[in-house]
């Protein structure tokens, strides 16, 4: 069981992840996964499956938080549903297959993958790097290929894929506001298929703590979900009043710190 202090850490993490998701349009998974790893490690829960539980729990939280985001973008008419219909089947397949494969990947390998990805995204956000819009959206095969890759990577990191799908669409001359809204719509099927995949791949895993449903740790999921749902709208409103470009750099530094902490833990073993 988690102590009161660790539950408070999860509630604070959920508040931060939700606020940042609303403010910067970044998936909360990049914040949630390292915090859940730290909480489970402190509580001595999960054993060799700590990273699997953190990623599966992050995807399960996003099932609920991304749905409200999709509705908000849809009401503004910002989602390009043609792109969603084209990419979603491959994204769902990639996420589901990736999450099933994750059960066979050692936890420390998944953690290395997360650390490298977090550093890369942190650098991209700090320097504001983005591909120049130099082409149009590819045909169905091209969108399936991109969707499959985005789905697999998302399933191993525990994110909604926005850090990949937004640059991809921007590169293909999709307006940035449309790309962000469409990425949010693609994030929901990523979350659903990924959560189901981690639930299934961890169903028979030995040594899981009480409260785990496969590789989804329900006590952490509930605490995080409560705060992300409450705080995401606050972040969205604050986006109009705060210097978002500067805050992205602050978030990039936060990502580097959290990735470095996970890296330090990896090097200790």
Tab-separated table of C-alpha atoms in Angstrom:
chain	number	residue	atom	x	y	z
A	1	UNK	CA	0.000	0.000	0.000
A	2	UNK	CA	1.047	3.591	-0.547
A	3	UNK	CA	1.621	5.916	2.397
A	4	UNK	CA	-0.237	9.203	2.752
A	5	UNK	CA	2.917	11.119	1.817
A	6	UNK	CA	3.344	9.142	-1.430
A	7	UNK	CA	-0.332	9.644	-2.300
A	8	UNK	CA	0.194	13.390	-1.800
A	9	UNK	CA	3.165	13.204	-4.198
A	10	UNK	CA	0.913	11.556	-6.798
A	11	UNK	CA	-1.789	14.196	-6.307
A	12	UNK	CA	0.780	16.971	-6.759
A	13	UNK	CA	2.171	15.216	-9.845
A	14	UNK	CA	-1.325	14.923	-11.307
A	15	UNK	CA	-1.943	18.622	-10.710
A	16	UNK	CA	1.333	19.555	-12.416
A	17	UNK	CA	0.839	17.154	-15.324
A	18	UNK	CA	-2.707	18.349	-15.928
A	19	UNK	CA	-1.752	22.022	-15.718
A	20	UNK	CA	1.181	21.571	-18.109
A	21	UNK	CA	-0.976	19.568	-20.524
A	22	UNK	CA	-3.460	22.421	-20.666
A	23	UNK	CA	-0.818	25.161	-20.722
A	24	UNK	CA	1.731	23.772	-23.178
A	25	UNK	CA	-0.185	21.056	-25.012
A	26	UNK	CA	2.328	18.429	-23.847
A	27	UNK	CA	1.259	14.978	-22.739
A	28	UNK	CA	1.310	14.444	-19.001
A	29	UNK	CA	3.079	11.106	-19.436
A	30	UNK	CA	6.505	12.747	-19.596
A	31	UNK	CA	5.889	13.968	-16.028
A	32	UNK	CA	3.773	11.075	-14.745
A	33	UNK	CA	6.053	8.141	-15.691
A	34	UNK	CA	9.190	9.199	-13.745
A	35	UNK	CA	7.130	10.227	-10.700
A	36	UNK	CA	5.259	6.898	-10.608
A	37	UNK	CA	8.603	5.101	-10.952
A	38	UNK	CA	9.912	7.076	-7.962
A	39	UNK	CA	6.781	6.470	-5.882
A	40	UNK	CA	6.701	2.713	-6.536
A	41	UNK	CA	10.432	2.416	-5.897
A	42	UNK	CA	10.107	4.318	-2.584
A	43	UNK	CA	7.237	2.059	-1.545
A	44	UNK	CA	9.185	-1.039	-2.649
A	45	UNK	CA	6.333	-2.067	-4.936
A	46	UNK	CA	6.470	-3.616	-8.379
A	47	UNK	CA	9.964	-5.114	-8.290
A	48	UNK	CA	11.293	-5.610	-11.813
A	49	UNK	CA	7.998	-4.356	-13.270
A	50	UNK	CA	8.187	-0.789	-11.917
A	51	UNK	CA	8.702	0.778	-15.363
A	52	UNK	CA	5.931	-1.329	-16.898
A	53	UNK	CA	3.536	-0.235	-14.149
A	54	UNK	CA	4.499	3.425	-14.569
A	55	UNK	CA	3.966	3.403	-18.342
A	56	UNK	CA	0.726	1.397	-18.166
A	57	UNK	CA	-0.631	3.652	-15.423
A	58	UNK	CA	0.279	6.779	-17.405
A	59	UNK	CA	-1.608	5.513	-20.470
A	60	UNK	CA	-4.626	4.587	-18.310
A	61	UNK	CA	-4.714	8.110	-16.828
A	62	UNK	CA	-4.675	9.596	-20.321
A	63	UNK	CA	-7.785	7.622	-21.296
A	64	UNK	CA	-9.734	10.029	-19.108
A	65	UNK	CA	-7.752	13.256	-19.425
A	66	UNK	CA	-7.315	13.192	-23.203
A	67	UNK	CA	-11.035	12.619	-23.777
A	68	UNK	CA	-11.935	16.014	-22.285
A	69	UNK	CA	-9.174	17.628	-24.356
A	70	UNK	CA	-10.533	16.093	-27.563
A	71	UNK	CA	-14.031	17.378	-26.805
A	72	UNK	CA	-12.731	20.899	-26.191
A	73	UNK	CA	-10.797	20.947	-29.486
A	74	UNK	CA	-13.738	19.430	-31.381
A	75	UNK	CA	-16.122	22.108	-30.102
A	76	UNK	CA	-13.763	24.722	-31.537
A	77	UNK	CA	-13.793	22.919	-34.897
A	78	UNK	CA	-10.011	22.560	-34.809
A	79	UNK	CA	-9.683	18.787	-35.336
A	80	UNK	CA	-9.020	17.512	-38.863
A	81	UNK	CA	-11.009	14.292	-38.648
A	82	UNK	CA	-9.818	13.162	-42.101
A	83	UNK	CA	-6.289	12.809	-40.692
A	84	UNK	CA	-7.649	11.106	-37.570
A	85	UNK	CA	-9.576	8.548	-39.643
A	86	UNK	CA	-6.515	7.866	-41.794
A	87	UNK	CA	-3.925	7.549	-39.010
A	88	UNK	CA	-5.939	6.158	-36.092
A	89	UNK	CA	-6.123	2.493	-37.215
A	90	UNK	CA	-2.327	2.223	-37.589
A	91	UNK	CA	-1.754	4.179	-34.364
A	92	UNK	CA	-4.088	1.841	-32.465
A	93	UNK	CA	-2.414	-1.239	-33.960
A	94	UNK	CA	1.100	0.099	-33.246
A	95	UNK	CA	0.234	1.056	-29.667
A	96	UNK	CA	-1.507	-2.234	-28.908
A	97	UNK	CA	1.263	-4.394	-30.390
A	98	UNK	CA	3.943	-2.253	-28.725
A	99	UNK	CA	2.272	-2.531	-25.313
A	100	UNK	CA	1.953	-6.309	-25.651
A	101	UNK	CA	5.626	-6.547	-26.656
A	102	UNK	CA	6.556	-4.365	-23.669
A	103	UNK	CA	5.693	-7.245	-21.350
A	104	UNK	CA	8.649	-9.149	-22.808
A	105	UNK	CA	11.057	-6.184	-22.650
A	106	UNK	CA	13.115	-5.949	-19.429
A	107	UNK	CA	12.170	-2.992	-17.248
A	108	UNK	CA	15.627	-1.419	-17.373
A	109	UNK	CA	15.543	-1.421	-21.195
A	110	UNK	CA	12.201	0.401	-21.173
A	111	UNK	CA	13.675	2.883	-18.681
A	112	UNK	CA	16.696	3.547	-20.927
A	113	UNK	CA	14.302	4.135	-23.818
A	114	UNK	CA	12.319	6.642	-21.741
A	115	UNK	CA	15.462	8.494	-20.612
A	116	UNK	CA	16.768	8.908	-24.177
A	117	UNK	CA	13.350	10.014	-25.428
A	118	UNK	CA	12.930	12.517	-22.574
A	119	UNK	CA	16.338	14.080	-23.282
A	120	UNK	CA	15.529	14.402	-26.995
A	121	UNK	CA	12.127	16.024	-26.326
A	122	UNK	CA	13.673	18.308	-23.718
A	123	UNK	CA	16.267	19.528	-26.224
A	124	UNK	CA	13.626	20.008	-28.902
A	125	UNK	CA	11.425	22.076	-26.579
A	126	UNK	CA	14.291	24.127	-25.133
A	127	UNK	CA	15.569	25.224	-28.530
A	128	UNK	CA	12.121	25.336	-30.165
A	129	UNK	CA	13.312	23.093	-32.979
A	130	UNK	CA	10.661	22.113	-35.496
A	131	UNK	CA	10.760	20.842	-39.059
A	132	UNK	CA	10.105	23.309	-41.844
A	133	UNK	CA	6.772	22.807	-43.593
A	134	UNK	CA	8.104	21.392	-46.852
A	135	UNK	CA	5.562	18.872	-48.141
A	136	UNK	CA	1.919	17.776	-48.065
A	137	UNK	CA	0.366	14.987	-45.996
A	138	UNK	CA	1.330	11.629	-47.548
A	139	UNK	CA	-1.195	9.118	-48.847
A	140	UNK	CA	-2.823	6.421	-46.771
A	141	UNK	CA	0.247	4.142	-46.721
A	142	UNK	CA	2.469	7.006	-45.569
A	143	UNK	CA	0.036	8.020	-42.835
A	144	UNK	CA	-0.288	4.394	-41.699
A	145	UNK	CA	3.495	4.062	-41.527
A	146	UNK	CA	3.842	7.250	-39.474
A	147	UNK	CA	0.925	6.238	-37.252
A	148	UNK	CA	2.377	2.795	-36.577
A	149	UNK	CA	5.754	4.213	-35.523
A	150	UNK	CA	4.117	6.868	-33.327
A	151	UNK	CA	1.953	4.196	-31.696
A	152	UNK	CA	4.818	1.844	-30.868
A	153	UNK	CA	7.034	4.589	-29.411
A	154	UNK	CA	4.107	6.031	-27.419
A	155	UNK	CA	3.414	2.607	-25.923
A	156	UNK	CA	6.992	2.270	-24.662
A	157	UNK	CA	7.198	5.770	-23.197
A	158	UNK	CA	3.655	6.183	-21.843
A	159	UNK	CA	2.657	9.314	-23.768
A	160	UNK	CA	-0.128	10.423	-26.092
A	161	UNK	CA	2.180	10.882	-29.075
A	162	UNK	CA	1.802	14.654	-29.457
A	163	UNK	CA	5.558	15.239	-29.314
A	164	UNK	CA	5.804	13.196	-32.544
A	165	UNK	CA	2.488	13.715	-34.337
A	166	UNK	CA	2.492	17.527	-34.064
A	167	UNK	CA	5.944	17.914	-35.706
A	168	UNK	CA	4.972	15.324	-38.344
A	169	UNK	CA	1.809	17.212	-39.282
A	170	UNK	CA	3.577	20.586	-39.160
A	171	UNK	CA	6.214	19.195	-41.528
A	172	UNK	CA	3.335	18.285	-43.850
A	173	UNK	CA	1.961	21.846	-43.934
A	174	UNK	CA	-0.886	21.273	-41.464
A	175	UNK	CA	-1.490	24.559	-39.552
A	176	UNK	CA	-0.085	24.353	-36.036
A	177	UNK	CA	-3.410	24.817	-34.206
A	178	UNK	CA	-4.985	22.109	-36.353
A	179	UNK	CA	-1.972	19.843	-35.767
A	180	UNK	CA	-2.239	20.260	-31.984
A	181	UNK	CA	-5.996	19.611	-31.954
A	182	UNK	CA	-5.704	16.629	-34.314
A	183	UNK	CA	-2.837	15.227	-32.229
A	184	UNK	CA	-5.075	15.442	-29.148
A	185	UNK	CA	-7.740	13.456	-31.010
A	186	UNK	CA	-5.129	10.816	-31.928
A	187	UNK	CA	-3.945	10.686	-28.304
A	188	UNK	CA	-7.189	9.148	-27.053
A	189	UNK	CA	-6.998	5.926	-29.129
A	190	UNK	CA	-3.304	5.702	-28.174
A	191	UNK	CA	-4.283	5.847	-24.495
A	192	UNK	CA	-7.122	3.325	-24.802
A	193	UNK	CA	-5.239	0.735	-26.859
A	194	UNK	CA	-2.075	1.181	-24.782
A	195	UNK	CA	-3.876	0.807	-21.458
A	196	UNK	CA	-5.661	-2.336	-22.664
A	197	UNK	CA	-2.375	-3.736	-23.986
A	198	UNK	CA	-0.538	-3.153	-20.697
A	199	UNK	CA	-3.444	-4.616	-18.750
A	200	UNK	CA	-3.265	-7.763	-20.885
A	201	UNK	CA	0.525	-8.085	-21.057
A	202	UNK	CA	0.801	-7.825	-17.267
A	203	UNK	CA	-2.200	-9.998	-16.401
A	204	UNK	CA	-0.126	-13.022	-15.347
A	205	UNK	CA	3.034	-11.150	-14.340
A	206	UNK	CA	4.439	-12.318	-10.989
A	207	UNK	CA	5.161	-10.010	-8.071
A	208	UNK	CA	2.687	-7.242	-8.889
A	209	UNK	CA	1.427	-5.212	-5.907
A	210	UNK	CA	-2.104	-5.259	-4.542
A	211	UNK	CA	-4.196	-2.832	-6.581
A	212	UNK	CA	-2.483	-3.632	-9.881
A	213	UNK	CA	-4.672	-4.678	-12.803
A	214	UNK	CA	-2.082	-6.090	-15.160
A	215	UNK	CA	0.513	-3.343	-15.544
A	216	UNK	CA	-1.955	-0.619	-14.457
A	217	UNK	CA	-1.597	0.418	-10.790
A	218	UNK	CA	-5.106	1.529	-9.865
A	219	UNK	CA	-4.371	3.595	-6.674
A	220	UNK	CA	-1.895	5.769	-8.595
A	221	UNK	CA	-4.196	5.964	-11.615
A	222	UNK	CA	-7.122	7.256	-9.544
A	223	UNK	CA	-5.055	9.892	-7.715
A	224	UNK	CA	-3.443	11.137	-10.920
A	225	UNK	CA	-6.679	11.081	-12.905
A	226	UNK	CA	-8.509	13.179	-10.307
A	227	UNK	CA	-5.933	15.981	-10.376
A	228	UNK	CA	-5.195	15.980	-14.115
A	229	UNK	CA	-8.891	16.330	-14.941
A	230	UNK	CA	-9.242	19.187	-12.443
A	231	UNK	CA	-6.089	21.085	-13.431
A	232	UNK	CA	-5.947	20.748	-17.232
A	233	UNK	CA	-8.663	23.415	-17.749
A	234	UNK	CA	-6.735	25.779	-15.436
A	235	UNK	CA	-3.637	25.364	-17.602
A	236	UNK	CA	-5.636	25.967	-20.761
A	237	UNK	CA	-6.963	29.251	-19.364
A	238	UNK	CA	-3.513	30.303	-18.122
A	239	UNK	CA	-2.050	29.759	-21.613
A	240	UNK	CA	-3.579	33.069	-22.685
A	241	UNK	CA	-1.937	35.027	-19.844
A	242	UNK	CA	1.498	33.418	-19.369
A	243	UNK	CA	4.647	33.484	-21.556
A	244	UNK	CA	4.305	30.012	-23.071
A	245	UNK	CA	7.622	30.117	-24.981
A	246	UNK	CA	9.579	30.724	-21.779
A	247	UNK	CA	7.589	28.122	-19.879
A	248	UNK	CA	8.427	25.533	-22.537
A	249	UNK	CA	12.094	26.080	-21.728
A	250	UNK	CA	11.355	25.637	-18.018
A	251	UNK	CA	9.526	22.396	-18.826
A	252	UNK	CA	12.492	21.257	-20.945
A	253	UNK	CA	14.808	21.792	-17.960
A	254	UNK	CA	12.360	19.871	-15.747
A	255	UNK	CA	12.405	17.015	-18.261
A	256	UNK	CA	16.220	16.978	-18.227
A	257	UNK	CA	16.271	16.866	-14.415
A	258	UNK	CA	13.763	14.004	-14.237
A	259	UNK	CA	15.535	12.074	-16.999
A	260	UNK	CA	18.861	12.583	-15.218
A	261	UNK	CA	17.384	11.258	-11.980
A	262	UNK	CA	16.184	8.125	-13.787
A	263	UNK	CA	19.569	7.816	-15.498
A	264	UNK	CA	21.338	8.023	-12.129
A	265	UNK	CA	19.125	5.202	-10.820
A	266	UNK	CA	19.952	3.085	-13.881
A	267	UNK	CA	23.684	3.613	-13.484
A	268	UNK	CA	23.484	2.608	-9.804
A	269	UNK	CA	22.377	-0.907	-10.734
